[in-house]
Coordinates of C-alpha atoms in Angstrom, one line a residue:
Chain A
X396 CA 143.2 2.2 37.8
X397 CA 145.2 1.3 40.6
X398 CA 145.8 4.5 43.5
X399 CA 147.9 5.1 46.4
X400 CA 147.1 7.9 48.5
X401 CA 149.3 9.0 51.0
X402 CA 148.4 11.0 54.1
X403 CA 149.9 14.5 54.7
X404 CA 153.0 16.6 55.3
X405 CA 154.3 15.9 59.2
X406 CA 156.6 18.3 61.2
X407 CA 158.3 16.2 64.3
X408 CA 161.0 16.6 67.0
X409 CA 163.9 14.6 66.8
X410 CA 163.3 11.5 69.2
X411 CA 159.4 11.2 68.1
X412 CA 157.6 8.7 65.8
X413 CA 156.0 9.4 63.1
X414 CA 153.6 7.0 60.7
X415 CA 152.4 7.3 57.4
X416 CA 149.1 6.1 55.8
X417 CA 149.1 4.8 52.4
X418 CA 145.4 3.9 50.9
X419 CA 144.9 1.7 48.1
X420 CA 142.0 1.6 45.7
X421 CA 141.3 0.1 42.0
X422 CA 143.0 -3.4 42.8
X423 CA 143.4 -6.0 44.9
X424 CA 145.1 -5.1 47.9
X425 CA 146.1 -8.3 49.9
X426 CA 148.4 -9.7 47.1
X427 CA 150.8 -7.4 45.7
X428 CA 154.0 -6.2 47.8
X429 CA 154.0 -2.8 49.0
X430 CA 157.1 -0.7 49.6
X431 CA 158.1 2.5 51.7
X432 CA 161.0 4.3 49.8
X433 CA 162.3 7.8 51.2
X434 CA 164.0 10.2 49.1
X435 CA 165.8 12.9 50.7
X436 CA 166.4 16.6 49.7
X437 CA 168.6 16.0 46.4
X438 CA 169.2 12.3 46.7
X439 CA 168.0 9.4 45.0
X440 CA 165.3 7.0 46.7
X441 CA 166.0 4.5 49.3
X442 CA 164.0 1.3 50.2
X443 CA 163.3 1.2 53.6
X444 CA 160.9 -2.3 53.5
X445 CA 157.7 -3.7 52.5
X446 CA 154.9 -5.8 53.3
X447 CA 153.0 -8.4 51.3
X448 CA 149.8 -8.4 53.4
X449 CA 148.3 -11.8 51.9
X450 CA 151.3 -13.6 53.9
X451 CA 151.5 -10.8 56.4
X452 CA 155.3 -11.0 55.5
X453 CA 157.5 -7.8 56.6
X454 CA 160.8 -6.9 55.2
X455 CA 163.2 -4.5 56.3
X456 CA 166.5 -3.0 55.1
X457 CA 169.0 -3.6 57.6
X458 CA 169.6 0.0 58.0
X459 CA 166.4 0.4 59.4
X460 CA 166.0 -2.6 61.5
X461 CA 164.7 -1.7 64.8
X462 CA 163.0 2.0 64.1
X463 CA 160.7 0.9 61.4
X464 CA 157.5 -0.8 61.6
X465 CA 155.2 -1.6 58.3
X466 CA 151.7 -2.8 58.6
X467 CA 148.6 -3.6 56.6
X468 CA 145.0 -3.3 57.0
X469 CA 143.3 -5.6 54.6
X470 CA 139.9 -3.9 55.9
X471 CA 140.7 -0.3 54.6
X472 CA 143.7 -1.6 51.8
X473 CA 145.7 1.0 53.7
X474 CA 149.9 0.3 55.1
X475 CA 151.6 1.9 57.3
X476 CA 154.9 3.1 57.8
X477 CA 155.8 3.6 61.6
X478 CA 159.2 5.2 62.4
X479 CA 160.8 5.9 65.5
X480 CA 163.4 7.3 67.5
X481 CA 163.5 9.9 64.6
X482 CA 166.6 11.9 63.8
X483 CA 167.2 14.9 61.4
X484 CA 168.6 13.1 58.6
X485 CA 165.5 11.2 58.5
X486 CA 163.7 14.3 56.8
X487 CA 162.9 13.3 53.7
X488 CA 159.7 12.5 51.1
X489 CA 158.0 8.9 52.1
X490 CA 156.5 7.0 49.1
X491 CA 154.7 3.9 49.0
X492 CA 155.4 1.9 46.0
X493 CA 153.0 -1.5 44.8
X494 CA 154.7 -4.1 42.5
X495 CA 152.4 -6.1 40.0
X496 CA 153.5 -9.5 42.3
X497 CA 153.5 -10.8 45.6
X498 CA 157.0 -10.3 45.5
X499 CA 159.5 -7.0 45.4
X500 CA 160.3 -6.6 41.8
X501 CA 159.1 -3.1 40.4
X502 CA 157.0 -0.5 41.2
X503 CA 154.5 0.4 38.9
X504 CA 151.7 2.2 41.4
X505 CA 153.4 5.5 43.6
X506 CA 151.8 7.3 46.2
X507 CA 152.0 11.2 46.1
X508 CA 154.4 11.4 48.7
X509 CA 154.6 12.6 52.4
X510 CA 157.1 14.9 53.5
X511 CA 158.2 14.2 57.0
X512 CA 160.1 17.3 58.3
X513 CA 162.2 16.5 61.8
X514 CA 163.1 20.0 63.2
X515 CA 163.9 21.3 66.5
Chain B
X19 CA 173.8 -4.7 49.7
X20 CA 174.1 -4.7 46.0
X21 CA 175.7 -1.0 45.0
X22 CA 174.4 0.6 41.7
X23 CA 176.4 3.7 40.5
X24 CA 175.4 5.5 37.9
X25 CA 176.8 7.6 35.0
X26 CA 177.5 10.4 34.5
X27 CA 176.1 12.2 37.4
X28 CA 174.3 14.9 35.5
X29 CA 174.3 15.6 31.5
X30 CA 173.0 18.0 29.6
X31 CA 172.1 17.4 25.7
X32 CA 170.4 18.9 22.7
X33 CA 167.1 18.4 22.1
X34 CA 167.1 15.5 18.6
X35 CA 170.3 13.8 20.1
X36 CA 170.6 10.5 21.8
X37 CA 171.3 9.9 25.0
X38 CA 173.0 6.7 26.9
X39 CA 173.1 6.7 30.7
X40 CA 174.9 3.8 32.1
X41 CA 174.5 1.9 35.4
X42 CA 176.9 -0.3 37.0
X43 CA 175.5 -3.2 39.8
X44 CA 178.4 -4.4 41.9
X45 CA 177.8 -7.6 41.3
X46 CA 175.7 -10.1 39.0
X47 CA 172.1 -9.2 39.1
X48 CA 170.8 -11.1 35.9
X49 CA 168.2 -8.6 34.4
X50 CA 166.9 -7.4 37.4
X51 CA 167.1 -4.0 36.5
X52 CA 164.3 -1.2 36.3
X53 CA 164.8 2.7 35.2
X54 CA 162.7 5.2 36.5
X55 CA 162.4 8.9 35.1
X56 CA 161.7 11.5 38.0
X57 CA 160.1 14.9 37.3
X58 CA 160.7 17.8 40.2
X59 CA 157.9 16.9 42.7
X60 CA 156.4 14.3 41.8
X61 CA 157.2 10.3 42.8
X62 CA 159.7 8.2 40.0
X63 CA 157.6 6.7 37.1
X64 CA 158.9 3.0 35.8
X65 CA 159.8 3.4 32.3
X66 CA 161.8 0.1 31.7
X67 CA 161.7 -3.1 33.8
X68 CA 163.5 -6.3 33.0
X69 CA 166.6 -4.5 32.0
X70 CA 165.1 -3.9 28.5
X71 CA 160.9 -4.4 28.7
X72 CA 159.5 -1.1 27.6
X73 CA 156.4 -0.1 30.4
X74 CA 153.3 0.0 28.2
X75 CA 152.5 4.1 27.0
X76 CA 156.1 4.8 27.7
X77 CA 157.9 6.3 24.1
X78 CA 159.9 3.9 21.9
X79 CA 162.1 6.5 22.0
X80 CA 163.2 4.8 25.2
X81 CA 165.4 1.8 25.5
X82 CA 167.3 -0.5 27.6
X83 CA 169.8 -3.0 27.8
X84 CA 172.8 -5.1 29.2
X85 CA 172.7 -7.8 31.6
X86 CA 175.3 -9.2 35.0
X87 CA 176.5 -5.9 36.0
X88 CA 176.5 -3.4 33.2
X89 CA 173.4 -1.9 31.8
X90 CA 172.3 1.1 29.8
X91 CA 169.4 3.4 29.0
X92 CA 169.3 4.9 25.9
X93 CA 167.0 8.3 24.1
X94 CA 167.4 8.4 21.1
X95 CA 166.4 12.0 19.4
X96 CA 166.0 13.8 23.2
X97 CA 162.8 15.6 23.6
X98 CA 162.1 18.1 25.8
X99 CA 159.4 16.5 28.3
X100 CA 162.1 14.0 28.6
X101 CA 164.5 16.5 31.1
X102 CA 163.9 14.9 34.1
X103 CA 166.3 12.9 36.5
X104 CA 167.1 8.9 35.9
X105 CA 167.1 6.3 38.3
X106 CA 168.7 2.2 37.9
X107 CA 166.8 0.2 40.6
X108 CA 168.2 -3.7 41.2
X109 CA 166.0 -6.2 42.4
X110 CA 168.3 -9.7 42.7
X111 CA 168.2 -9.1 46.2
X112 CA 166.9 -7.7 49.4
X113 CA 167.4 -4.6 50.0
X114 CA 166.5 -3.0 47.2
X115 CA 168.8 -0.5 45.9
X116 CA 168.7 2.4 43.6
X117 CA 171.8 4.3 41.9
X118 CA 172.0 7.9 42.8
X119 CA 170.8 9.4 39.6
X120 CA 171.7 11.1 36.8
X121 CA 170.2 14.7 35.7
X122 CA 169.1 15.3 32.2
X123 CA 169.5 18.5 31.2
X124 CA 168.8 20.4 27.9
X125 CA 171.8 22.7 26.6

């Protein structure tokens, strides 16, 4: 059975980074697509990009172009989500999400989430 | 970006009756629709993908439909493990979008 876990809860100042960890065990890991989607408090998800690592193709929703970068290490089946330059709307619940495919279809595998708080 | 907007926002049933939310794509995405129930903390589970393909394990009380820009997910005789909050999800093109979900409720 296929498993994404995610690291923990983070608490940053505006203007920091922050990155994510997202390990994946029970499948292959180098040819299915996998996708960061945030959910703020109260509002429905939002794609943010993916990566399949087999073609070590990234991409990114425009709105994030620039502040986000998502990489794969095929030696621990773990991605990362790396965001910068981070603002107080960007508190919010990070998922990663794996499709079935090599390409960004549905997600059938979540992680448990990782609440990234940006405070002052 | 292709804009999903769903209806009605929130909803509140009895538990036996059917259910239909409706999601609206704002232009043609073929069948490239999923729907995803959401449970308070925890991440969205697929239900239906392909616009009408049931997920394995997921009740046939569960269905969906419609194609192009209008599509629909139906309950028929509500249960009450099924309050939760719904989620369309288009995949024609990059970016991915989502609607902004509708709220089941039980009356």
């Amino acid at each position: 059975q296929v498993q994404l876990v995610q690291s923990g809860a983070e608490v940053k100042r505006p203007g920091s980074s922050v990155k994510v960890s997202c390990q994946a065990s029970g499948g292959a890991f180098s040819s299915y697509a996998i996708s960061w989607v945030r959910q703020a408090p109260g509002q429905g998800p939002e794609w943010m990009g993916g990566i399949i690592p087999l073609f070590g193709s990234t991409n990114y929703a425009q709105k994030f172009q620039g502040r986000v970068t998502i990489t794969a290490d095929e030696s621990t089946s773990t991605a990362y989500l790396d965001l910068k330059r981070l603002r107080f709307d960007d508190t919010a619940i990070y998922y990663c999400a794996r499709t079935q495919h090599t390409g960004y279809d549905r997600f059938d595998y979540w992680g448990q989430g990782s609440l990234v708080t940006v405070s002052s | 970006d292709i804009q999903m907007t769903q209806s009605p926002s929130s909803l509140s049933a009895s538990v036996g009756d059917r259910v239909t939310i409706t999601c609206q794509a704002s232009r043609d995405i073929n069948n490239y629709l999923n729907w995803y129930q959401q449970k308070p903390g925890k991440a969205p589970n697929l239900l239906i993908y392909d616009a009408s393909t049931l997920k394995t394990g997921v009740p046939s009380r569960f269905s969906g439909s419609g194609s192009g820009t209008h599509f629909t997910i139906t309950i028929n005789s509500l249960q009450p493990e099924d309050i939760a909050t719904y989620y369309c999800q288009q995949y024609d093109s990059l970016p991915i979008t989502f609607g902004q979900g509708t709220r089941l409720e039980i009356k």
